[in-house]
Short mmCIF file of C-alpha atoms and ligand atoms in Angstrom, two decimals:
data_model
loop_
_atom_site.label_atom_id
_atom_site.label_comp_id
_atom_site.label_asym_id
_atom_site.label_seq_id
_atom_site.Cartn_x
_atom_site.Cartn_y
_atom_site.Cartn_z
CA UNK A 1 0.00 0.00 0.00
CA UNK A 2 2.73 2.53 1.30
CA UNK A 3 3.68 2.39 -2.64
CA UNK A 4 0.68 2.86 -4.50
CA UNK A 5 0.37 6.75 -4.19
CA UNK A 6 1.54 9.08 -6.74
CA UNK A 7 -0.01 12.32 -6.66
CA UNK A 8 0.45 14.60 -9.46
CA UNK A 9 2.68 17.78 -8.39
CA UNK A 10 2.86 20.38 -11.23
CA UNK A 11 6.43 20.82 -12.30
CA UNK A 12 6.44 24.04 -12.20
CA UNK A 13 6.11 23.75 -8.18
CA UNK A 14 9.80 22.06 -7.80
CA UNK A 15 12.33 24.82 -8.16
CA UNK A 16 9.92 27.20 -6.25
CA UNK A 17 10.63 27.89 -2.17
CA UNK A 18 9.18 24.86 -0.15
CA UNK A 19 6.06 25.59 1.33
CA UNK A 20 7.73 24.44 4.67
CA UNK A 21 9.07 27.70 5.37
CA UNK A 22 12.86 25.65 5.20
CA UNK A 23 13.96 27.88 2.65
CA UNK A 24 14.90 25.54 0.28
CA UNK A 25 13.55 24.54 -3.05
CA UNK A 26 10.38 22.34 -2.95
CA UNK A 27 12.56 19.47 -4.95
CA UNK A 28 15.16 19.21 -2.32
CA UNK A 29 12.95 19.66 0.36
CA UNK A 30 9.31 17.76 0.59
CA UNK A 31 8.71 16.96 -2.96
CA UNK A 32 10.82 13.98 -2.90
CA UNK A 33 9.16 12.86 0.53
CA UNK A 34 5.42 13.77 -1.53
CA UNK A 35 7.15 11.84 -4.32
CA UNK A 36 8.05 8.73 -1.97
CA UNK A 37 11.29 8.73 -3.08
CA UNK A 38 12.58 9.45 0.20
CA UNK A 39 11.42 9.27 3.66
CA UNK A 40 12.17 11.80 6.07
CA UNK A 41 14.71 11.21 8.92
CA UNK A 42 13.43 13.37 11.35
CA UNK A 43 9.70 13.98 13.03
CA UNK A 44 10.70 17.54 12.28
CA UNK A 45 11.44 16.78 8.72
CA UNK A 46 8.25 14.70 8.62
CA UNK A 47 6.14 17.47 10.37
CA UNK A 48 7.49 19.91 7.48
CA UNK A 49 6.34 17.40 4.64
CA UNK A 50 2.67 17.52 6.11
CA UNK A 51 2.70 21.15 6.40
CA UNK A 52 3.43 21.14 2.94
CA UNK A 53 0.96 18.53 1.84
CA UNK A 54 -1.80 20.56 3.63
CA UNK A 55 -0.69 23.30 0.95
CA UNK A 56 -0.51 21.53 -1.69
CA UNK A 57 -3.70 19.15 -0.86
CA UNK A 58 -1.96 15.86 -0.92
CA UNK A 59 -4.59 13.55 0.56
CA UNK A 60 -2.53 10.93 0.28
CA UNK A 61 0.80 11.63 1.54
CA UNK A 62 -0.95 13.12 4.84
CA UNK A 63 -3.16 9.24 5.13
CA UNK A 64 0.20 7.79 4.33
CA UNK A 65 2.15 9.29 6.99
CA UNK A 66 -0.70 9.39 9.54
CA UNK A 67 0.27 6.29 12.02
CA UNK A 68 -2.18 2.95 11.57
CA UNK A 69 -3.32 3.10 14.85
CA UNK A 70 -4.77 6.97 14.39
CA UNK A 71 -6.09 6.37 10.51
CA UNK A 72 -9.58 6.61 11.86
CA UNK A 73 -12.14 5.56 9.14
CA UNK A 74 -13.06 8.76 8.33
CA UNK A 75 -9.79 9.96 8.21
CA UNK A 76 -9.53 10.33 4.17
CA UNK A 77 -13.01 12.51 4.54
CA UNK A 78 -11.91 14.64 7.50
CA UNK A 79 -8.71 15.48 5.67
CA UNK A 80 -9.87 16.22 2.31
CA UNK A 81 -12.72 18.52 3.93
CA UNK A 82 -9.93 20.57 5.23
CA UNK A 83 -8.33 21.00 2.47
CA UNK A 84 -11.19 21.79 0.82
CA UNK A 85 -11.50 25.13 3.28
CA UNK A 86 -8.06 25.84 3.68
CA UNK A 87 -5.35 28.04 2.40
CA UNK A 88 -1.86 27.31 4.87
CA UNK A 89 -0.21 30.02 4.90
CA UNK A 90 2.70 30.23 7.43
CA UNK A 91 5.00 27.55 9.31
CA UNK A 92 6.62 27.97 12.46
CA UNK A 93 8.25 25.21 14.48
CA UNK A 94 8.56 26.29 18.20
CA UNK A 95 10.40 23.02 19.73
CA UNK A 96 11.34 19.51 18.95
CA UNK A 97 11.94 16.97 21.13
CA UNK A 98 13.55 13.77 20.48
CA UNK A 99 12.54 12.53 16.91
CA UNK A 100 16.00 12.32 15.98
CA UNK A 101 17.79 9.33 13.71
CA UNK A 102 18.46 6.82 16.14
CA UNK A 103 14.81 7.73 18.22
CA UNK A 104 11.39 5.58 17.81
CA UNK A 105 9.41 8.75 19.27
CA UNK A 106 9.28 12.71 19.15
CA UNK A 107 7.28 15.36 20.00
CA UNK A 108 7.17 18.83 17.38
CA UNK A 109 5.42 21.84 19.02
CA UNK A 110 4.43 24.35 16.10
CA UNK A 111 1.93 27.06 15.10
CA UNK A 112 0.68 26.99 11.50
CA UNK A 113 -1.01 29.89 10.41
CA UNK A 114 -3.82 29.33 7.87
CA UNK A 115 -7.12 30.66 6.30
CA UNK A 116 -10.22 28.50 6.60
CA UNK A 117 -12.95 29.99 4.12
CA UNK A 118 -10.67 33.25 3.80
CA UNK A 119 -10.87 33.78 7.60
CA UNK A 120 -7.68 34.02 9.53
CA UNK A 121 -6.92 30.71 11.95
CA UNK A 122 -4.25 29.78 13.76
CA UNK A 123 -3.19 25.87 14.59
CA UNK A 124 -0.83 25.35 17.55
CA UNK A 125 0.07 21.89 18.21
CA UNK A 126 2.22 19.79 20.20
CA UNK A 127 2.16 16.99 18.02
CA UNK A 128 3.82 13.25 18.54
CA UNK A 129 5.36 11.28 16.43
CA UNK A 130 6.09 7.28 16.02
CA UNK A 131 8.36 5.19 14.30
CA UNK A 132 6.61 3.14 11.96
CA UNK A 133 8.45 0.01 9.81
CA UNK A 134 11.24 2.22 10.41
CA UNK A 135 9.57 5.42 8.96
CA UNK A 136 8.18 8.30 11.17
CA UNK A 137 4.51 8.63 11.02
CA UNK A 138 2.65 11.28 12.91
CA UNK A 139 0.34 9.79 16.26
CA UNK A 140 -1.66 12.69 17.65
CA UNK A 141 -1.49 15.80 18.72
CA UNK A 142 -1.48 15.04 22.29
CA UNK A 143 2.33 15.80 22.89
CA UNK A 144 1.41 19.06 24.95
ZN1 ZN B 1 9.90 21.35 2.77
#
């Protein structure tokens, strides 16, 4: 299953800045994560790649990198409803703990700034991550 999604990314999208506020170019940042080329080796990195799938509406990547045990059954509905309403605009990460290359857990505090129906939100979350079949997947957002 983990390889069966390929979700089509305008070219055009890959040299621009990464949504991810990393300041690097989409294709050596997320897209090759959206792309599953590559997995990412931190819960930081993997936090970044679902920011950026929230902006660029990857239903997918963001069922693929939620862990089993929180893929609810209306998970696929719940997230593409969202991104039917929303428009992420802004990224920041405020603390990471663990998550690192030789952890199994982690923990990313952030606030994400977005527009739901053109009406200013803001998300802050502690969220925590898992290791997966060796790949970090995101839990919950019970990490506060
Ligand atoms: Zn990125």
């Amino acid at each position: 299953m983990a390889q069966d999604y390929h979700e089509k990314i305008p070219k055009e999208r890959h040299v621009s800045l990464c949504p991810c506020k990393s300041k690097r170019a989409y294709q050596d940042c997320c897209l090759p994560f959206h792309q599953n080329k590559a997995h990412p080796k931190t819960a930081e990195a993997l936090m970044r790649s679902r920011y950026s799938a929230f902006f660029f509406r990857l239903p997918d990547y963001l069922i693929e990198t939620t862990h089993p045990s929180s893929r609810t059954p209306t998970l696929r509905k719940d997230l593409e409803n969202t991104l039917h309403h929303s428009d992420w605009k802004f990224l920041t990460i405020i603390s990471t703990s663990k998550g690192l290359k030789e952890d199994k857990r982690g923990k990313v505090a952030f606030i994400a700034d977005y527009y739901w129906d053109g009406e200013a939100q803001q998300l802050q979350e502690h969220s925590r991550f898992r290791r997966f079949k060796g790949h970090w997947k995101y839990l919950d957002d019970k990490g506060g």
